[in-house]
Amino acid sequence: MFTFQYIAIDTEAGVTPEEFETFVRGEGVHLPLYPGWRWTLLRGLRGERTGQYLMLYEIESAEQRDRYVTARGEQTELAREFWARHPEADAVLVRWRRLGTFGELPTLFTDYRLLADNPRSTVTPGPRYRDRPGEEPVARVVGIHNLALRAGVTEEMFDRFIAENHHRIDDYPDWRFHVLKGERGNRLDQYVMMMEIASLDALDVFYPEPDIATGEAAEFAAAHRDTKQMYEEWKQLASFSGSPQIYTDYLAVAENPA
């Protein structure tokens, strides 16, 4: 399960992105977290929400999500008990809310179910952001690209196509796709292609500018004909990532420690 929560900083009060990110990396990351949950703070690089923030929650199962958050985005009784056991979090939450919004109502959110991803990708499980002395820094890119079905195409048709054909996809090196389907929330974007990319450099090798592919991208497509063919079949059913659909490519700027 993935949950997207739209975050805004209080620029009217003079809060800067640098101030907000420094706070989150120094204090916010130490907030307690529900079991089976992790989050990454993302800042928009380009697209619809350039310069704006998104909290990406990854949850091990829908059941684990439902233990703590209702379908309306409200805390369950178990969640209220969880925060009552962590009174040390109160001061940090007060400081966070002075700088911007937190992942709670009335923050806009959407919950997504994973339909498919590529386990053969060279992007392995691990932190999306890490900056520790003596370790290689990590700042992954997460692309959120909304999709739309063509006229006459049902959800069942598209879901079946993805289930039967996603194994044909070979990602660019250091890229990994996820096809997500919206389940509940305020901004219920029906389908999303979420691309997790190992670094900004790995993005720029193939797309240094929005929607402008490099020669390396063309060479990769030529060498992976079945992937290209699968994408053409996909486009007969639904839009694909990139323009004209709404999208944002984000850079990871903070993450709760594992």
Coordinates of N, CA and C in Angstrom, one line a residue, residues 127-243:
P127 N 16.8 2.7 1.5 CA 16.4 4.0 1.8 C 16.2 4.9 0.5
R128 N 15.2 5.7 0.5 CA 15.0 6.7 -0.6 C 15.9 7.9 -0.3
Y129 N 16.1 8.2 1.0 CA 17.0 9.3 1.3 C 17.9 8.9 2.5
R130 N 19.2 9.2 2.4 CA 20.1 8.9 3.5 C 21.3 9.9 3.3
D131 N 21.7 10.5 4.4 CA 22.9 11.4 4.4 C 23.6 11.2 5.7
R132 N 24.5 10.3 5.8 CA 25.2 10.0 7.1 C 26.7 10.1 6.8
P133 N 27.4 10.6 7.8 CA 28.9 10.6 7.6 C 29.5 9.3 7.3
G134 N 30.4 9.3 6.4 CA 31.0 8.0 6.0 C 30.3 7.1 5.1
E135 N 29.1 7.5 4.7 CA 28.2 6.6 3.8 C 27.9 7.4 2.6
E136 N 27.7 6.7 1.5 CA 27.3 7.3 0.2 C 25.9 7.9 0.3
P137 N 25.8 9.2 0.0 CA 24.5 9.8 0.1 C 23.5 9.2 -0.8
V138 N 22.2 9.1 -0.4 CA 21.1 8.6 -1.3 C 20.0 9.6 -1.3
A139 N 19.6 10.0 -2.5 CA 18.5 10.9 -2.7 C 17.8 10.4 -4.0
R140 N 16.8 9.5 -3.9 CA 16.2 8.9 -5.0 C 15.1 9.9 -5.6
V141 N 14.8 9.7 -6.9 CA 13.7 10.4 -7.5 C 12.5 9.6 -7.6
V142 N 11.3 10.1 -7.3 CA 10.1 9.4 -7.4 C 9.1 10.2 -8.3
G143 N 8.9 9.6 -9.5 CA 7.9 10.2 -10.4 C 6.5 9.7 -10.2
I144 N 5.6 10.6 -10.1 CA 4.2 10.3 -9.9 C 3.5 10.7 -11.2
H145 N 3.1 9.8 -12.0 CA 2.5 10.1 -13.3 C 1.1 9.6 -13.4
N146 N 0.1 10.4 -13.4 CA -1.3 10.0 -13.4 C -1.7 9.4 -14.8
L147 N -2.6 8.4 -14.8 CA -3.0 7.7 -16.0 C -4.5 7.8 -16.1
A148 N -5.0 7.7 -17.4 CA -6.4 7.8 -17.6 C -6.8 6.7 -18.6
L149 N -7.9 6.0 -18.4 CA -8.4 5.0 -19.3 C -9.0 5.6 -20.6
R150 N -8.9 4.9 -21.7 CA -9.5 5.4 -22.9 C -11.0 5.1 -22.9
A151 N -11.8 5.8 -23.7 CA -13.2 5.6 -23.8 C -13.5 4.1 -24.1
G152 N -14.4 3.6 -23.3 CA -14.9 2.2 -23.5 C -14.0 1.2 -22.8
V153 N -12.9 1.6 -22.2 CA -12.0 0.7 -21.5 C -12.5 0.6 -20.0
T154 N -12.7 -0.5 -19.5 CA -13.1 -0.7 -18.1 C -11.9 -0.9 -17.2
E155 N -12.1 -0.7 -15.9 CA -11.0 -1.0 -15.0 C -10.6 -2.4 -15.0
E156 N -11.6 -3.3 -15.2 CA -11.3 -4.7 -15.3 C -10.4 -5.1 -16.4
M157 N -10.6 -4.4 -17.6 CA -9.8 -4.7 -18.8 C -8.4 -4.2 -18.6
F158 N -8.2 -3.0 -18.0 CA -6.9 -2.5 -17.8 C -6.1 -3.3 -16.7
D159 N -6.8 -3.6 -15.6 CA -6.2 -4.4 -14.6 C -5.7 -5.8 -15.1
R160 N -6.5 -6.4 -15.9 CA -6.1 -7.7 -16.5 C -4.9 -7.6 -17.4
F161 N -4.9 -6.5 -18.2 CA -3.8 -6.3 -19.1 C -2.5 -6.1 -18.3
I162 N -2.5 -5.3 -17.3 CA -1.3 -5.1 -16.5 C -0.9 -6.4 -15.8
A163 N -1.8 -7.2 -15.2 CA -1.5 -8.4 -14.6 C -0.9 -9.4 -15.5
E164 N -1.3 -9.5 -16.8 CA -0.9 -10.5 -17.7 C 0.4 -10.1 -18.5
N165 N 0.7 -8.7 -18.5 CA 1.8 -8.3 -19.3 C 2.9 -7.5 -18.7
H166 N 2.8 -7.2 -17.4 CA 3.8 -6.4 -16.8 C 5.2 -7.0 -16.7
H167 N 5.2 -8.4 -16.8 CA 6.5 -9.1 -16.8 C 7.3 -8.8 -18.1
R168 N 6.7 -8.2 -19.1 CA 7.4 -7.9 -20.4 C 8.2 -6.6 -20.3
I169 N 8.0 -5.8 -19.2 CA 8.7 -4.5 -19.0 C 10.1 -4.7 -18.5
D170 N 11.1 -4.1 -19.2 CA 12.4 -4.0 -18.7 C 12.6 -2.5 -18.5
D171 N 13.0 -2.1 -17.3 CA 13.2 -0.7 -16.9 C 14.6 -0.3 -17.4
Y172 N 14.7 1.1 -17.6 CA 16.0 1.7 -17.7 C 16.9 1.3 -16.5
P173 N 18.2 1.2 -16.7 CA 19.1 1.0 -15.5 C 18.8 2.0 -14.4
D174 N 18.7 1.5 -13.2 CA 18.4 2.3 -12.0 C 17.1 3.0 -12.0
W175 N 16.1 2.4 -12.7 CA 14.7 2.8 -12.7 C 13.9 1.6 -12.2
R176 N 12.7 1.8 -11.6 CA 11.8 0.8 -11.3 C 10.4 1.3 -11.3
F177 N 9.5 0.6 -12.1 CA 8.1 1.1 -12.2 C 7.3 0.4 -11.2
H178 N 6.2 1.1 -10.8 CA 5.1 0.6 -10.0 C 3.8 1.1 -10.6
V179 N 2.9 0.2 -10.9 CA 1.5 0.6 -11.3 C 0.6 0.5 -10.1
L180 N 0.0 1.7 -9.8 CA -0.8 1.8 -8.6 C -2.2 2.2 -9.0
K181 N -3.2 1.7 -8.2 CA -4.6 2.0 -8.4 C -5.2 2.6 -7.1
G182 N -5.8 3.8 -7.3 CA -6.4 4.5 -6.2 C -7.5 3.8 -5.6
E183 N -7.5 3.7 -4.2 CA -8.5 3.0 -3.4 C -9.5 4.0 -2.7
R184 N -8.9 5.0 -2.1 CA -9.7 5.9 -1.3 C -8.9 7.2 -1.0
G185 N -9.6 8.2 -0.6 CA -9.0 9.5 -0.3 C -9.7 10.7 -0.9
N186 N -9.1 11.9 -0.8 CA -9.7 13.1 -1.3 C -9.5 13.3 -2.7
R187 N -8.3 13.0 -3.2 CA -7.9 13.2 -4.6 C -7.7 11.8 -5.2
L188 N -8.8 11.2 -5.6 CA -8.8 9.8 -6.0 C -8.4 9.7 -7.5
D189 N -7.1 9.9 -7.8 CA -6.5 9.7 -9.1 C -6.6 8.1 -9.3
Q190 N -7.3 7.7 -10.4 CA -7.6 6.3 -10.6 C -6.4 5.4 -10.7
Y191 N -5.5 5.8 -11.6 CA -4.2 5.0 -11.8 C -3.0 5.9 -11.8
V192 N -1.9 5.4 -11.3 CA -0.7 6.2 -11.3 C 0.5 5.2 -11.7
M193 N 1.3 5.7 -12.5 CA 2.6 5.0 -12.7 C 3.6 5.7 -11.8
M194 N 4.2 5.0 -10.8 CA 5.1 5.6 -9.9 C 6.5 5.0 -10.3
M195 N 7.4 5.9 -10.7 CA 8.8 5.5 -11.1 C 9.7 5.8 -10.0
E196 N 10.4 4.8 -9.4 CA 11.4 5.1 -8.4 C 12.8 5.0 -9.1
I197 N 13.6 6.0 -9.1 CA 14.8 6.2 -9.8 C 15.9 6.4 -8.8
A198 N 17.0 5.7 -9.0 CA 18.1 5.6 -7.9 C 18.7 7.0 -7.6
S199 N 18.7 7.9 -8.6 CA 19.3 9.2 -8.3 C 18.9 10.2 -9.4
L200 N 19.2 11.5 -9.2 CA 18.9 12.5 -10.2 C 19.8 12.2 -11.4
D201 N 21.0 11.8 -11.2 CA 21.8 11.4 -12.4 C 21.2 10.3 -13.3
A202 N 20.6 9.3 -12.6 CA 20.0 8.2 -13.3 C 18.8 8.7 -14.1
L203 N 18.1 9.7 -13.6 CA 17.0 10.3 -14.4 C 17.5 11.1 -15.6
D204 N 18.6 11.9 -15.4 CA 19.1 12.8 -16.4 C 19.7 12.0 -17.6
V205 N 20.2 10.8 -17.3 CA 20.7 10.0 -18.4 C 19.7 9.8 -19.5
F206 N 18.4 9.6 -19.1 CA 17.4 9.3 -20.1 C 16.4 10.5 -20.4
Y207 N 16.2 11.3 -19.3 CA 15.2 12.4 -19.4 C 15.8 13.6 -18.7
P208 N 16.8 14.3 -19.2 CA 17.3 15.5 -18.5 C 16.3 16.7 -18.5
E209 N 15.4 16.7 -19.4 CA 14.3 17.7 -19.4 C 13.0 17.0 -19.5
P210 N 11.9 17.6 -19.0 CA 10.6 17.0 -19.0 C 10.2 16.6 -20.5
D211 N 9.9 15.3 -20.6 CA 9.3 14.7 -21.8 C 10.3 14.7 -23.0
I212 N 11.6 15.0 -22.8 CA 12.6 15.1 -23.8 C 13.6 13.9 -23.6
A213 N 13.4 12.8 -24.4 CA 14.2 11.7 -24.2 C 15.6 11.9 -24.9
T214 N 16.6 11.2 -24.3 CA 18.0 11.3 -24.9 C 18.2 10.2 -25.9
G215 N 19.4 10.2 -26.5 CA 19.7 9.1 -27.4 C 19.9 7.8 -26.7
E216 N 20.3 7.9 -25.4 CA 20.4 6.6 -24.6 C 19.0 6.0 -24.4
A217 N 17.9 6.8 -24.3 CA 16.6 6.3 -24.2 C 16.2 5.6 -25.5
A218 N 16.5 6.2 -26.6 CA 16.1 5.6 -27.9 C 16.9 4.3 -28.1
E219 N 18.2 4.3 -27.7 CA 18.9 3.0 -27.9 C 18.4 1.9 -27.0
F220 N 18.0 2.3 -25.8 CA 17.4 1.3 -24.9 C 16.1 0.7 -25.4
A221 N 15.2 1.6 -26.0 CA 14.0 1.1 -26.6 C 14.3 0.2 -27.8
A222 N 15.3 0.5 -28.6 CA 15.6 -0.3 -29.7 C 16.1 -1.7 -29.3
A223 N 16.8 -1.8 -28.1 CA 17.3 -3.0 -27.7 C 16.3 -3.8 -26.9
H224 N 15.1 -3.3 -26.6 CA 14.1 -3.9 -25.8 C 12.8 -3.8 -26.5
R225 N 12.7 -4.5 -27.6 CA 11.5 -4.4 -28.5 C 10.2 -4.8 -27.9
D226 N 10.3 -5.9 -27.1 CA 9.0 -6.3 -26.5 C 8.5 -5.4 -25.5
T227 N 9.4 -4.7 -24.7 CA 8.9 -3.7 -23.8 C 8.3 -2.6 -24.6
K228 N 8.9 -2.1 -25.6 CA 8.3 -1.1 -26.5 C 7.0 -1.5 -27.0
Q229 N 6.8 -2.7 -27.5 CA 5.6 -3.2 -28.0 C 4.5 -3.3 -26.9
M230 N 4.9 -3.7 -25.7 CA 4.0 -3.7 -24.6 C 3.4 -2.3 -24.3
Y231 N 4.3 -1.3 -24.3 CA 3.9 0.0 -24.1 C 2.9 0.5 -25.2
E232 N 3.1 0.1 -26.4 CA 2.2 0.4 -27.5 C 0.8 -0.2 -27.3
E233 N 0.8 -1.4 -26.8 CA -0.5 -2.1 -26.5 C -1.2 -1.4 -25.3
W234 N -0.4 -1.0 -24.3 CA -0.9 -0.2 -23.1 C -1.6 1.0 -23.6
K235 N -1.0 1.7 -24.6 CA -1.5 3.0 -25.0 C -2.9 2.8 -25.8
Q236 N -3.2 1.6 -26.2 CA -4.5 1.4 -26.8 C -5.6 1.3 -25.7
L237 N -5.2 1.2 -24.4 CA -6.1 1.0 -23.3 C -6.2 2.3 -22.4
A238 N -5.0 2.9 -22.3 CA -4.9 4.0 -21.3 C -3.7 4.9 -21.7
S239 N -3.7 6.1 -21.1 CA -2.6 7.0 -21.3 C -1.3 6.4 -20.7
F240 N -0.2 7.0 -21.0 CA 1.1 6.5 -20.5 C 1.7 7.6 -19.7
S241 N 2.9 7.4 -19.1 CA 3.5 8.4 -18.3 C 4.0 9.6 -19.1
G242 N 4.0 10.8 -18.5 CA 4.4 12.0 -19.2 C 3.3 12.8 -19.7
S243 N 3.6 13.9 -20.4 CA 2.6 14.7 -21.0 C 1.8 13.9 -22.1

